[in-house]
């Protein structure tokens, strides 16, 4: 049984409205709270001499890894790849995130790309601007209804996406790391730990959606071989992290027509440089790692933090906790 733990001194750099800060302080009581700006380097240095818990606006760095008393760090965003360092586990530090707070709108973002690509939005918009009635091949277009959505990653966003794909009467294939029961709205599940590969999902999907974390295991998960397995009519949508895809292989696949197009929100290097060839890749839509927010996103984050405060103190299960399989050292 996990022993209970006391929270004594908490470094807080999250930027919340007064009502949310009040709820956070209530959950942390009677701990001493040191609330600082992320820009206050000297203040953070002093606070880390005594802090045993840190609730951060961003990612951890060497300052936090070298703090003498720090035992739990919460990074108030989704992806932990920048914080998923081996030293975290060598030092026995618990690291958690707010993954899932934006799941519904990230799923919407995938559907936005899927619809825009399927409906050839850019071609029709160009025709509209030219006062042109229609585009060549428009009578051969087919909607999402009855097509197959392949979802790589069935965490919060993946499950929200499965729900939305089903609302469009799509067949849903899912891929995840761990073995589990088939989630709701997923027709067929493939699990890495069961020895399943991506091959069948890639061959059958009309939309391949990436919504899984970046780790050493998922670095360049989609490369030349995987892209060649996809249908020439299929689209790749990346709402995960850029390095999940081999971008050179993707660029070649788009130029050669190996796949029909892509919707990209994340890139190996951000911001995407002005001279990147991806800007001009055929039938490719790009958004700048920016998804519209859910209502009260910080409030949703706060629920994860409050749960984890209680779980940390009582030895319960913490949500969104980094595991050794999440380590990312290839970036």
PDB file of C-alpha atoms in Angstrom:
ATOM      1  CA  UNK A   1       0.000   0.000   0.000  1.00  0.00           C
ATOM      2  CA  UNK A   2       1.279   3.467  -0.909  1.00  0.00           C
ATOM      3  CA  UNK A   3       1.939   5.597   2.136  1.00  0.00           C
ATOM      4  CA  UNK A   4       0.326   8.991   2.609  1.00  0.00           C
ATOM      5  CA  UNK A   5       2.359  12.094   1.835  1.00  0.00           C
ATOM      6  CA  UNK A   6       2.273  15.568   3.323  1.00  0.00           C
ATOM      7  CA  UNK A   7       2.333  18.705   1.171  1.00  0.00           C
ATOM      8  CA  UNK A   8       4.294  21.423   2.942  1.00  0.00           C
ATOM      9  CA  UNK A   9       5.591  24.003   0.447  1.00  0.00           C
ATOM     10  CA  UNK A  10       4.149  24.460  -3.043  1.00  0.00           C
ATOM     11  CA  UNK A  11       5.674  26.501  -5.858  1.00  0.00           C
ATOM     12  CA  UNK A  12       2.846  27.714  -8.119  1.00  0.00           C
ATOM     13  CA  UNK A  13       3.421  29.390 -11.501  1.00  0.00           C
ATOM     14  CA  UNK A  14       0.030  28.644 -13.104  1.00  0.00           C
ATOM     15  CA  UNK A  15      -1.859  31.747 -14.170  1.00  0.00           C
ATOM     16  CA  UNK A  16      -5.470  31.412 -13.015  1.00  0.00           C
ATOM     17  CA  UNK A  17      -8.291  33.829 -12.361  1.00  0.00           C
ATOM     18  CA  UNK A  18      -8.982  34.755  -8.742  1.00  0.00           C
ATOM     19  CA  UNK A  19     -11.862  32.302  -8.329  1.00  0.00           C
ATOM     20  CA  UNK A  20      -9.763  29.390  -9.580  1.00  0.00           C
ATOM     21  CA  UNK A  21      -6.811  30.401  -7.400  1.00  0.00           C
ATOM     22  CA  UNK A  22      -9.129  30.419  -4.401  1.00  0.00           C
ATOM     23  CA  UNK A  23     -10.195  26.840  -5.155  1.00  0.00           C
ATOM     24  CA  UNK A  24      -6.583  25.791  -5.651  1.00  0.00           C
ATOM     25  CA  UNK A  25      -5.550  27.309  -2.307  1.00  0.00           C
ATOM     26  CA  UNK A  26      -8.487  25.598  -0.641  1.00  0.00           C
ATOM     27  CA  UNK A  27      -7.381  22.222  -2.027  1.00  0.00           C
ATOM     28  CA  UNK A  28      -3.757  22.777  -0.937  1.00  0.00           C
ATOM     29  CA  UNK A  29      -4.571  24.021   2.591  1.00  0.00           C
ATOM     30  CA  UNK A  30      -2.721  24.036   4.993  1.00  0.00           C
ATOM     31  CA  UNK A  31       0.350  24.007   2.713  1.00  0.00           C
ATOM     32  CA  UNK A  32       2.485  27.108   2.261  1.00  0.00           C
ATOM     33  CA  UNK A  33       1.918  28.453  -1.285  1.00  0.00           C
ATOM     34  CA  UNK A  34       4.609  30.400  -3.126  1.00  0.00           C
ATOM     35  CA  UNK A  35       2.900  31.948  -6.165  1.00  0.00           C
ATOM     36  CA  UNK A  36       5.386  33.378  -8.676  1.00  0.00           C
ATOM     37  CA  UNK A  37       5.575  34.447 -12.298  1.00  0.00           C
ATOM     38  CA  UNK A  38       7.420  32.105 -14.652  1.00  0.00           C
ATOM     39  CA  UNK A  39       9.691  35.090 -15.391  1.00  0.00           C
ATOM     40  CA  UNK A  40      10.797  35.432 -11.746  1.00  0.00           C
ATOM     41  CA  UNK A  41      13.930  33.296 -12.064  1.00  0.00           C
ATOM     42  CA  UNK A  42      15.469  34.350  -8.759  1.00  0.00           C
ATOM     43  CA  UNK A  43      12.213  33.834  -6.869  1.00  0.00           C
ATOM     44  CA  UNK A  44      11.810  30.369  -8.348  1.00  0.00           C
ATOM     45  CA  UNK A  45      15.394  29.525  -7.433  1.00  0.00           C
ATOM     46  CA  UNK A  46      14.722  30.437  -3.810  1.00  0.00           C
ATOM     47  CA  UNK A  47      11.360  28.644  -3.710  1.00  0.00           C
ATOM     48  CA  UNK A  48      12.896  25.437  -5.049  1.00  0.00           C
ATOM     49  CA  UNK A  49      15.130  25.239  -1.984  1.00  0.00           C
ATOM     50  CA  UNK A  50      12.080  24.281   0.086  1.00  0.00           C
ATOM     51  CA  UNK A  51       9.296  23.259  -2.320  1.00  0.00           C
ATOM     52  CA  UNK A  52       8.113  19.653  -2.246  1.00  0.00           C
ATOM     53  CA  UNK A  53       5.386  20.207  -4.878  1.00  0.00           C
ATOM     54  CA  UNK A  54       5.384  22.436  -7.991  1.00  0.00           C
ATOM     55  CA  UNK A  55       2.375  23.368 -10.130  1.00  0.00           C
ATOM     56  CA  UNK A  56       3.885  24.787 -13.309  1.00  0.00           C
ATOM     57  CA  UNK A  57       2.565  26.886 -16.160  1.00  0.00           C
ATOM     58  CA  UNK A  58       5.093  25.185 -18.478  1.00  0.00           C
ATOM     59  CA  UNK A  59       7.516  22.270 -18.568  1.00  0.00           C
ATOM     60  CA  UNK A  60      10.105  21.279 -16.021  1.00  0.00           C
ATOM     61  CA  UNK A  61      13.809  21.913 -16.569  1.00  0.00           C
ATOM     62  CA  UNK A  62      17.088  21.248 -14.741  1.00  0.00           C
ATOM     63  CA  UNK A  63      16.163  23.686 -11.964  1.00  0.00           C
ATOM     64  CA  UNK A  64      13.315  21.431 -10.920  1.00  0.00           C
ATOM     65  CA  UNK A  65      15.227  18.185 -11.376  1.00  0.00           C
ATOM     66  CA  UNK A  66      17.939  19.498  -9.062  1.00  0.00           C
ATOM     67  CA  UNK A  67      15.573  20.791  -6.370  1.00  0.00           C
ATOM     68  CA  UNK A  68      16.403  18.947  -3.114  1.00  0.00           C
ATOM     69  CA  UNK A  69      12.872  18.327  -1.821  1.00  0.00           C
ATOM     70  CA  UNK A  70      10.648  18.242  -4.922  1.00  0.00           C
ATOM     71  CA  UNK A  71       8.545  15.075  -5.102  1.00  0.00           C
ATOM     72  CA  UNK A  72       5.637  15.980  -7.403  1.00  0.00           C
ATOM     73  CA  UNK A  73       5.499  18.305 -10.420  1.00  0.00           C
ATOM     74  CA  UNK A  74       2.317  19.107 -12.316  1.00  0.00           C
ATOM     75  CA  UNK A  75       2.768  20.655 -15.791  1.00  0.00           C
ATOM     76  CA  UNK A  76      -0.422  22.464 -16.683  1.00  0.00           C
ATOM     77  CA  UNK A  77      -0.753  21.401 -20.315  1.00  0.00           C
ATOM     78  CA  UNK A  78      -1.239  18.180 -22.265  1.00  0.00           C
ATOM     79  CA  UNK A  79       1.940  16.804 -23.857  1.00  0.00           C
ATOM     80  CA  UNK A  80       4.744  15.892 -21.454  1.00  0.00           C
ATOM     81  CA  UNK A  81       7.391  14.959 -24.025  1.00  0.00           C
ATOM     82  CA  UNK A  82       9.589  17.948 -23.052  1.00  0.00           C
ATOM     83  CA  UNK A  83       9.398  16.866 -19.410  1.00  0.00           C
ATOM     84  CA  UNK A  84       9.637  13.099 -20.027  1.00  0.00           C
ATOM     85  CA  UNK A  85      13.299  12.779 -19.099  1.00  0.00           C
ATOM     86  CA  UNK A  86      14.991   9.711 -17.584  1.00  0.00           C
ATOM     87  CA  UNK A  87      16.199  11.804 -14.634  1.00  0.00           C
ATOM     88  CA  UNK A  88      12.600  12.167 -13.462  1.00  0.00           C
ATOM     89  CA  UNK A  89      12.475   8.466 -12.665  1.00  0.00           C
ATOM     90  CA  UNK A  90      16.055   8.278 -11.416  1.00  0.00           C
ATOM     91  CA  UNK A  91      15.128  10.897  -8.814  1.00  0.00           C
ATOM     92  CA  UNK A  92      11.717   9.379  -8.034  1.00  0.00           C
ATOM     93  CA  UNK A  93       9.756  12.499  -8.983  1.00  0.00           C
ATOM     94  CA  UNK A  94       6.066  12.167  -9.853  1.00  0.00           C
ATOM     95  CA  UNK A  95       5.127  14.181 -12.966  1.00  0.00           C
ATOM     96  CA  UNK A  96       1.525  14.760 -14.041  1.00  0.00           C
ATOM     97  CA  UNK A  97      -0.228  16.845 -16.684  1.00  0.00           C
ATOM     98  CA  UNK A  98      -3.572  18.364 -17.608  1.00  0.00           C
ATOM     99  CA  UNK A  99      -4.038  16.083 -20.616  1.00  0.00           C
ATOM    100  CA  UNK A 100      -7.704  15.829 -21.531  1.00  0.00           C
ATOM    101  CA  UNK A 101      -8.746  19.366 -20.641  1.00  0.00           C
ATOM    102  CA  UNK A 102      -8.990  20.243 -24.359  1.00  0.00           C
ATOM    103  CA  UNK A 103      -9.926  16.791 -25.653  1.00  0.00           C
ATOM    104  CA  UNK A 104     -13.321  17.756 -27.113  1.00  0.00           C
ATOM    105  CA  UNK A 105     -11.988  20.623 -29.227  1.00  0.00           C
ATOM    106  CA  UNK A 106      -8.885  18.721 -30.288  1.00  0.00           C
ATOM    107  CA  UNK A 107     -11.287  16.082 -31.609  1.00  0.00           C
ATOM    108  CA  UNK A 108     -13.208  18.857 -33.383  1.00  0.00           C
ATOM    109  CA  UNK A 109      -9.932  20.011 -34.928  1.00  0.00           C
ATOM    110  CA  UNK A 110      -9.438  16.555 -36.441  1.00  0.00           C
ATOM    111  CA  UNK A 111     -12.959  16.680 -37.839  1.00  0.00           C
ATOM    112  CA  UNK A 112     -12.296  20.176 -39.231  1.00  0.00           C
ATOM    113  CA  UNK A 113      -9.284  18.891 -41.162  1.00  0.00           C
ATOM    114  CA  UNK A 114     -11.178  15.756 -42.214  1.00  0.00           C
ATOM    115  CA  UNK A 115     -14.135  17.700 -43.585  1.00  0.00           C
ATOM    116  CA  UNK A 116     -12.030  20.415 -45.234  1.00  0.00           C
ATOM    117  CA  UNK A 117      -9.863  17.849 -47.023  1.00  0.00           C
ATOM    118  CA  UNK A 118     -12.739  15.553 -47.975  1.00  0.00           C
ATOM    119  CA  UNK A 119     -14.833  18.458 -49.293  1.00  0.00           C
ATOM    120  CA  UNK A 120     -11.845  20.054 -51.078  1.00  0.00           C
ATOM    121  CA  UNK A 121     -12.461  23.297 -49.223  1.00  0.00           C
ATOM    122  CA  UNK A 122      -9.433  25.134 -50.609  1.00  0.00           C
ATOM    123  CA  UNK A 123     -10.356  24.309 -54.223  1.00  0.00           C
ATOM    124  CA  UNK A 124     -13.956  25.419 -53.795  1.00  0.00           C
ATOM    125  CA  UNK A 125     -12.864  28.578 -51.978  1.00  0.00           C
ATOM    126  CA  UNK A 126     -10.449  29.429 -54.781  1.00  0.00           C
ATOM    127  CA  UNK A 127     -13.289  28.890 -57.270  1.00  0.00           C
ATOM    128  CA  UNK A 128     -15.530  31.178 -55.195  1.00  0.00           C
ATOM    129  CA  UNK A 129     -12.908  33.923 -55.221  1.00  0.00           C
ATOM    130  CA  UNK A 130     -12.583  33.531 -58.999  1.00  0.00           C
ATOM    131  CA  UNK A 131     -16.386  33.636 -59.375  1.00  0.00           C
ATOM    132  CA  UNK A 132     -16.137  30.166 -60.884  1.00  0.00           C
ATOM    133  CA  UNK A 133     -19.059  27.730 -60.684  1.00  0.00           C
ATOM    134  CA  UNK A 134     -17.571  24.519 -59.316  1.00  0.00           C
ATOM    135  CA  UNK A 135     -14.323  22.609 -59.735  1.00  0.00           C
ATOM    136  CA  UNK A 136     -13.238  19.667 -61.929  1.00  0.00           C
ATOM    137  CA  UNK A 137     -14.175  16.280 -60.457  1.00  0.00           C
ATOM    138  CA  UNK A 138     -16.700  17.646 -57.975  1.00  0.00           C
ATOM    139  CA  UNK A 139     -19.299  15.034 -58.919  1.00  0.00           C
ATOM    140  CA  UNK A 140     -16.919  12.268 -57.842  1.00  0.00           C
ATOM    141  CA  UNK A 141     -16.536  13.549 -54.293  1.00  0.00           C
ATOM    142  CA  UNK A 142     -17.812  11.426 -51.408  1.00  0.00           C
ATOM    143  CA  UNK A 143     -18.443  12.616 -47.859  1.00  0.00           C
ATOM    144  CA  UNK A 144     -17.279  11.107 -44.561  1.00  0.00           C
ATOM    145  CA  UNK A 145     -20.467   9.045 -44.189  1.00  0.00           C
ATOM    146  CA  UNK A 146     -19.597   5.347 -44.452  1.00  0.00           C
ATOM    147  CA  UNK A 147     -15.845   5.917 -44.535  1.00  0.00           C
ATOM    148  CA  UNK A 148     -13.294   4.656 -41.995  1.00  0.00           C
ATOM    149  CA  UNK A 149     -11.547   6.737 -39.343  1.00  0.00           C
ATOM    150  CA  UNK A 150      -8.333   5.239 -37.946  1.00  0.00           C
ATOM    151  CA  UNK A 151      -7.406   6.752 -34.578  1.00  0.00           C
ATOM    152  CA  UNK A 152      -3.885   6.327 -33.210  1.00  0.00           C
ATOM    153  CA  UNK A 153      -4.153   7.028 -29.509  1.00  0.00           C
ATOM    154  CA  UNK A 154      -7.265   6.369 -27.452  1.00  0.00           C
ATOM    155  CA  UNK A 155      -6.766   8.674 -24.516  1.00  0.00           C
ATOM    156  CA  UNK A 156      -9.092  11.571 -23.814  1.00  0.00           C
ATOM    157  CA  UNK A 157      -8.852  13.095 -27.295  1.00  0.00           C
ATOM    158  CA  UNK A 158      -9.030   9.755 -29.084  1.00  0.00           C
ATOM    159  CA  UNK A 159     -12.211   8.764 -27.289  1.00  0.00           C
ATOM    160  CA  UNK A 160     -13.788  12.152 -28.016  1.00  0.00           C
ATOM    161  CA  UNK A 161     -12.815  11.729 -31.657  1.00  0.00           C
ATOM    162  CA  UNK A 162     -14.347   8.251 -31.836  1.00  0.00           C
ATOM    163  CA  UNK A 163     -17.632   9.721 -30.574  1.00  0.00           C
ATOM    164  CA  UNK A 164     -17.595  12.411 -33.267  1.00  0.00           C
ATOM    165  CA  UNK A 165     -16.608  10.024 -36.050  1.00  0.00           C
ATOM    166  CA  UNK A 166     -19.516   7.758 -35.084  1.00  0.00           C
ATOM    167  CA  UNK A 167     -21.839  10.771 -35.246  1.00  0.00           C
ATOM    168  CA  UNK A 168     -20.857  10.954 -38.933  1.00  0.00           C
ATOM    169  CA  UNK A 169     -21.665   7.238 -39.304  1.00  0.00           C
ATOM    170  CA  UNK A 170     -18.031   6.351 -39.873  1.00  0.00           C
ATOM    171  CA  UNK A 171     -16.411   3.010 -39.104  1.00  0.00           C
ATOM    172  CA  UNK A 172     -13.847   3.575 -36.341  1.00  0.00           C
ATOM    173  CA  UNK A 173     -10.590   1.666 -35.933  1.00  0.00           C
ATOM    174  CA  UNK A 174      -8.458   2.385 -32.870  1.00  0.00           C
ATOM    175  CA  UNK A 175      -4.829   1.784 -31.921  1.00  0.00           C
ATOM    176  CA  UNK A 176      -3.386   2.126 -28.443  1.00  0.00           C
ATOM    177  CA  UNK A 177      -0.350   0.996 -26.509  1.00  0.00           C
ATOM    178  CA  UNK A 178      -1.938  -0.999 -23.711  1.00  0.00           C
ATOM    179  CA  UNK A 179      -4.386  -3.877 -23.866  1.00  0.00           C
ATOM    180  CA  UNK A 180      -7.922  -2.942 -22.847  1.00  0.00           C
ATOM    181  CA  UNK A 181     -11.543  -3.566 -23.593  1.00  0.00           C
ATOM    182  CA  UNK A 182     -12.756  -1.952 -26.794  1.00  0.00           C
ATOM    183  CA  UNK A 183     -13.693   1.654 -25.949  1.00  0.00           C
ATOM    184  CA  UNK A 184     -17.160   2.932 -26.742  1.00  0.00           C
ATOM    185  CA  UNK A 185     -17.668   4.030 -30.381  1.00  0.00           C
ATOM    186  CA  UNK A 186     -14.646   1.986 -31.587  1.00  0.00           C
ATOM    187  CA  UNK A 187     -15.451  -0.892 -33.936  1.00  0.00           C
ATOM    188  CA  UNK A 188     -12.075  -2.624 -33.839  1.00  0.00           C
ATOM    189  CA  UNK A 189      -9.135  -2.147 -31.495  1.00  0.00           C
ATOM    190  CA  UNK A 190      -5.442  -2.837 -32.107  1.00  0.00           C
ATOM    191  CA  UNK A 191      -3.016  -2.910 -29.138  1.00  0.00           C
ATOM    192  CA  UNK A 192       0.771  -2.643 -29.356  1.00  0.00           C
ATOM    193  CA  UNK A 193       1.264  -4.670 -26.158  1.00  0.00           C
ATOM    194  CA  UNK A 194      -0.735  -7.503 -27.728  1.00  0.00           C
ATOM    195  CA  UNK A 195       1.601  -7.558 -30.722  1.00  0.00           C
ATOM    196  CA  UNK A 196      -0.811  -5.831 -33.084  1.00  0.00           C
ATOM    197  CA  UNK A 197       0.671  -3.669 -35.818  1.00  0.00           C
ATOM    198  CA  UNK A 198      -0.707  -0.576 -37.500  1.00  0.00           C
ATOM    199  CA  UNK A 199      -0.876  -2.270 -40.887  1.00  0.00           C
ATOM    200  CA  UNK A 200      -4.558  -3.178 -41.057  1.00  0.00           C
ATOM    201  CA  UNK A 201      -5.658   0.184 -39.671  1.00  0.00           C
ATOM    202  CA  UNK A 202      -3.503   2.034 -42.192  1.00  0.00           C
ATOM    203  CA  UNK A 203      -4.709  -0.034 -45.151  1.00  0.00           C
ATOM    204  CA  UNK A 204      -8.394   0.380 -44.319  1.00  0.00           C
ATOM    205  CA  UNK A 205      -8.633   3.975 -43.073  1.00  0.00           C
ATOM    206  CA  UNK A 206      -9.751   6.936 -45.146  1.00  0.00           C
ATOM    207  CA  UNK A 207      -8.630   9.303 -42.368  1.00  0.00           C
ATOM    208  CA  UNK A 208      -5.618   8.401 -40.214  1.00  0.00           C
ATOM    209  CA  UNK A 209      -5.716  10.626 -37.119  1.00  0.00           C
ATOM    210  CA  UNK A 210      -2.720  10.956 -34.803  1.00  0.00           C
ATOM    211  CA  UNK A 211      -3.725  11.911 -31.251  1.00  0.00           C
ATOM    212  CA  UNK A 212      -1.193   9.968 -29.179  1.00  0.00           C
ATOM    213  CA  UNK A 213       1.685  11.166 -26.970  1.00  0.00           C
ATOM    214  CA  UNK A 214       5.222  11.567 -28.298  1.00  0.00           C
ATOM    215  CA  UNK A 215       7.730   9.198 -26.709  1.00  0.00           C
ATOM    216  CA  UNK A 216      10.703   7.131 -27.823  1.00  0.00           C
ATOM    217  CA  UNK A 217       8.188   4.455 -28.821  1.00  0.00           C
ATOM    218  CA  UNK A 218       6.128   6.781 -31.025  1.00  0.00           C
ATOM    219  CA  UNK A 219       8.954   8.865 -32.529  1.00  0.00           C
ATOM    220  CA  UNK A 220       8.542   8.584 -36.338  1.00  0.00           C
ATOM    221  CA  UNK A 221       5.781   6.042 -35.835  1.00  0.00           C
ATOM    222  CA  UNK A 222       4.532   7.130 -39.253  1.00  0.00           C
ATOM    223  CA  UNK A 223       7.301   6.856 -41.830  1.00  0.00           C
ATOM    224  CA  UNK A 224       7.757   5.872 -45.461  1.00  0.00           C
ATOM    225  CA  UNK A 225       6.541   2.295 -44.981  1.00  0.00           C
ATOM    226  CA  UNK A 226       3.430   3.331 -43.066  1.00  0.00           C
ATOM    227  CA  UNK A 227       2.516   6.033 -45.578  1.00  0.00           C
ATOM    228  CA  UNK A 228       2.845   3.542 -48.431  1.00  0.00           C
ATOM    229  CA  UNK A 229       0.376   1.244 -46.665  1.00  0.00           C
ATOM    230  CA  UNK A 230      -2.290   3.972 -46.683  1.00  0.00           C
ATOM    231  CA  UNK A 231      -4.834   4.320 -49.466  1.00  0.00           C
ATOM    232  CA  UNK A 232      -3.874   6.794 -52.211  1.00  0.00           C
ATOM    233  CA  UNK A 233      -7.213   8.467 -51.418  1.00  0.00           C
ATOM    234  CA  UNK A 234      -6.551   8.700 -47.659  1.00  0.00           C
ATOM    235  CA  UNK A 235      -5.645  11.728 -45.543  1.00  0.00           C
ATOM    236  CA  UNK A 236      -3.228  11.954 -42.609  1.00  0.00           C
ATOM    237  CA  UNK A 237      -4.185  14.297 -39.747  1.00  0.00           C
ATOM    238  CA  UNK A 238      -1.657  15.107 -37.025  1.00  0.00           C
ATOM    239  CA  UNK A 239      -2.889  16.616 -33.745  1.00  0.00           C
ATOM    240  CA  UNK A 240      -0.227  14.766 -31.726  1.00  0.00           C
ATOM    241  CA  UNK A 241       3.353  16.040 -31.959  1.00  0.00           C
ATOM    242  CA  UNK A 242       5.311  16.708 -35.126  1.00  0.00           C
ATOM    243  CA  UNK A 243       7.991  14.083 -34.470  1.00  0.00           C
ATOM    244  CA  UNK A 244       5.398  11.276 -34.460  1.00  0.00           C
ATOM    245  CA  UNK A 245       5.713  11.634 -38.244  1.00  0.00           C
ATOM    246  CA  UNK A 246       8.851  11.439 -40.373  1.00  0.00           C
ATOM    247  CA  UNK A 247       8.243  14.782 -42.075  1.00  0.00           C
ATOM    248  CA  UNK A 248      10.647  14.074 -44.950  1.00  0.00           C
ATOM    249  CA  UNK A 249       8.770  10.870 -45.753  1.00  0.00           C
ATOM    250  CA  UNK A 250       5.457  12.717 -45.459  1.00  0.00           C
ATOM    251  CA  UNK A 251       6.575  15.458 -47.827  1.00  0.00           C
ATOM    252  CA  UNK A 252       7.626  12.857 -50.396  1.00  0.00           C
ATOM    253  CA  UNK A 253       4.325  10.979 -50.018  1.00  0.00           C
ATOM    254  CA  UNK A 254       2.350  14.172 -50.574  1.00  0.00           C
ATOM    255  CA  UNK A 255       4.394  15.186 -53.603  1.00  0.00           C
ATOM    256  CA  UNK A 256       4.200  11.747 -55.199  1.00  0.00           C
ATOM    257  CA  UNK A 257       0.514  11.225 -54.452  1.00  0.00           C
ATOM    258  CA  UNK A 258       1.130   8.235 -52.156  1.00  0.00           C
ATOM    259  CA  UNK A 259      -1.607   9.744 -49.986  1.00  0.00           C
ATOM    260  CA  UNK A 260      -4.236  12.308 -50.959  1.00  0.00           C
ATOM    261  CA  UNK A 261      -3.386  15.037 -48.465  1.00  0.00           C
ATOM    262  CA  UNK A 262      -2.725  16.006 -44.866  1.00  0.00           C
ATOM    263  CA  UNK A 263      -3.965  18.223 -42.054  1.00  0.00           C
ATOM    264  CA  UNK A 264      -1.088  19.300 -39.809  1.00  0.00           C
ATOM    265  CA  UNK A 265      -1.235  21.240 -36.546  1.00  0.00           C
ATOM    266  CA  UNK A 266       2.099  20.152 -35.070  1.00  0.00           C
ATOM    267  CA  UNK A 267       5.641  20.043 -36.414  1.00  0.00           C
ATOM    268  CA  UNK A 268       9.051  18.739 -35.404  1.00  0.00           C
ATOM    269  CA  UNK A 269      10.324  22.308 -35.169  1.00  0.00           C
ATOM    270  CA  UNK A 270       7.950  25.081 -34.123  1.00  0.00           C
ATOM    271  CA  UNK A 271       7.170  27.634 -35.271  1.00  0.00           C
ATOM    272  CA  UNK A 272       7.398  26.096 -38.739  1.00  0.00           C
ATOM    273  CA  UNK A 273      10.128  27.985 -40.596  1.00  0.00           C
ATOM    274  CA  UNK A 274       9.029  30.223 -43.464  1.00  0.00           C
ATOM    275  CA  UNK A 275      11.157  28.221 -45.894  1.00  0.00           C
ATOM    276  CA  UNK A 276       9.793  24.806 -44.895  1.00  0.00           C
ATOM    277  CA  UNK A 277       8.588  22.900 -47.967  1.00  0.00           C
ATOM    278  CA  UNK A 278       5.593  21.680 -45.978  1.00  0.00           C
ATOM    279  CA  UNK A 279       3.917  25.063 -46.508  1.00  0.00           C
ATOM    280  CA  UNK A 280       3.612  24.270 -50.205  1.00  0.00           C
ATOM    281  CA  UNK A 281       2.999  20.518 -49.992  1.00  0.00           C
ATOM    282  CA  UNK A 282       0.117  19.417 -52.253  1.00  0.00           C
ATOM    283  CA  UNK A 283      -3.329  19.317 -50.665  1.00  0.00           C
ATOM    284  CA  UNK A 284      -2.032  20.137 -47.205  1.00  0.00           C
ATOM    285  CA  UNK A 285      -3.751  22.239 -44.561  1.00  0.00           C
ATOM    286  CA  UNK A 286      -1.674  23.812 -41.787  1.00  0.00           C
ATOM    287  CA  UNK A 287      -2.671  25.361 -38.467  1.00  0.00           C
ATOM    288  CA  UNK A 288      -0.021  26.826 -36.088  1.00  0.00           C
ATOM    289  CA  UNK A 289      -0.349  24.399 -33.161  1.00  0.00           C
ATOM    290  CA  UNK A 290      -3.431  26.298 -32.123  1.00  0.00           C
ATOM    291  CA  UNK A 291      -6.849  24.877 -31.295  1.00  0.00           C
ATOM    292  CA  UNK A 292      -9.798  26.983 -30.055  1.00  0.00           C
ATOM    293  CA  UNK A 293     -10.227  26.644 -26.310  1.00  0.00           C
ATOM    294  CA  UNK A 294     -12.957  24.815 -24.447  1.00  0.00           C
ATOM    295  CA  UNK A 295     -15.088  26.917 -22.080  1.00  0.00           C
ATOM    296  CA  UNK A 296     -13.207  27.395 -18.794  1.00  0.00           C
ATOM    297  CA  UNK A 297     -10.100  25.456 -19.779  1.00  0.00           C
ATOM    298  CA  UNK A 298      -8.323  26.432 -16.574  1.00  0.00           C
ATOM    299  CA  UNK A 299     -11.291  25.194 -14.597  1.00  0.00           C
ATOM    300  CA  UNK A 300     -10.947  21.815 -16.298  1.00  0.00           C
ATOM    301  CA  UNK A 301      -7.228  21.784 -15.458  1.00  0.00           C
ATOM    302  CA  UNK A 302      -8.060  22.609 -11.859  1.00  0.00           C
ATOM    303  CA  UNK A 303     -10.214  19.505 -11.557  1.00  0.00           C
ATOM    304  CA  UNK A 304      -7.231  17.318 -12.511  1.00  0.00           C
ATOM    305  CA  UNK A 305      -4.998  19.162 -10.050  1.00  0.00           C
ATOM    306  CA  UNK A 306      -7.509  18.947  -7.187  1.00  0.00           C
ATOM    307  CA  UNK A 307      -7.960  15.223  -7.809  1.00  0.00           C
ATOM    308  CA  UNK A 308      -4.203  14.695  -7.791  1.00  0.00           C
ATOM    309  CA  UNK A 309      -3.686  16.738  -4.630  1.00  0.00           C
ATOM    310  CA  UNK A 310      -6.064  14.403  -2.816  1.00  0.00           C
ATOM    311  CA  UNK A 311      -4.568  11.297  -4.449  1.00  0.00           C
ATOM    312  CA  UNK A 312      -1.012  12.384  -3.605  1.00  0.00           C
ATOM    313  CA  UNK A 313      -1.895  12.944   0.032  1.00  0.00           C
ATOM    314  CA  UNK A 314      -3.833   9.711   0.425  1.00  0.00           C
ATOM    315  CA  UNK A 315      -1.705   7.432  -1.738  1.00  0.00           C
ATOM    316  CA  UNK A 316      -4.416   7.056  -4.387  1.00  0.00           C
ATOM    317  CA  UNK A 317      -4.067   6.785  -8.157  1.00  0.00           C
ATOM    318  CA  UNK A 318      -3.025  10.056  -9.803  1.00  0.00           C
ATOM    319  CA  UNK A 319      -4.376  10.931 -13.243  1.00  0.00           C
ATOM    320  CA  UNK A 320      -2.149  11.741 -16.225  1.00  0.00           C
ATOM    321  CA  UNK A 321       0.956  10.465 -14.461  1.00  0.00           C
ATOM    322  CA  UNK A 322       4.113  10.113 -16.535  1.00  0.00           C
ATOM    323  CA  UNK A 323       5.429   6.563 -16.827  1.00  0.00           C
ATOM    324  CA  UNK A 324       8.854   5.284 -17.844  1.00  0.00           C
ATOM    325  CA  UNK A 325       7.399   4.237 -21.196  1.00  0.00           C
ATOM    326  CA  UNK A 326       6.653   7.913 -21.873  1.00  0.00           C
ATOM    327  CA  UNK A 327      10.325   8.915 -21.802  1.00  0.00           C
ATOM    328  CA  UNK A 328      11.392  10.943 -24.828  1.00  0.00           C
ATOM    329  CA  UNK A 329      15.095  11.387 -25.554  1.00  0.00           C
ATOM    330  CA  UNK A 330      15.115  11.522 -29.372  1.00  0.00           C
ATOM    331  CA  UNK A 331      14.126  15.158 -29.736  1.00  0.00           C
TER     332      UNK A 331
END
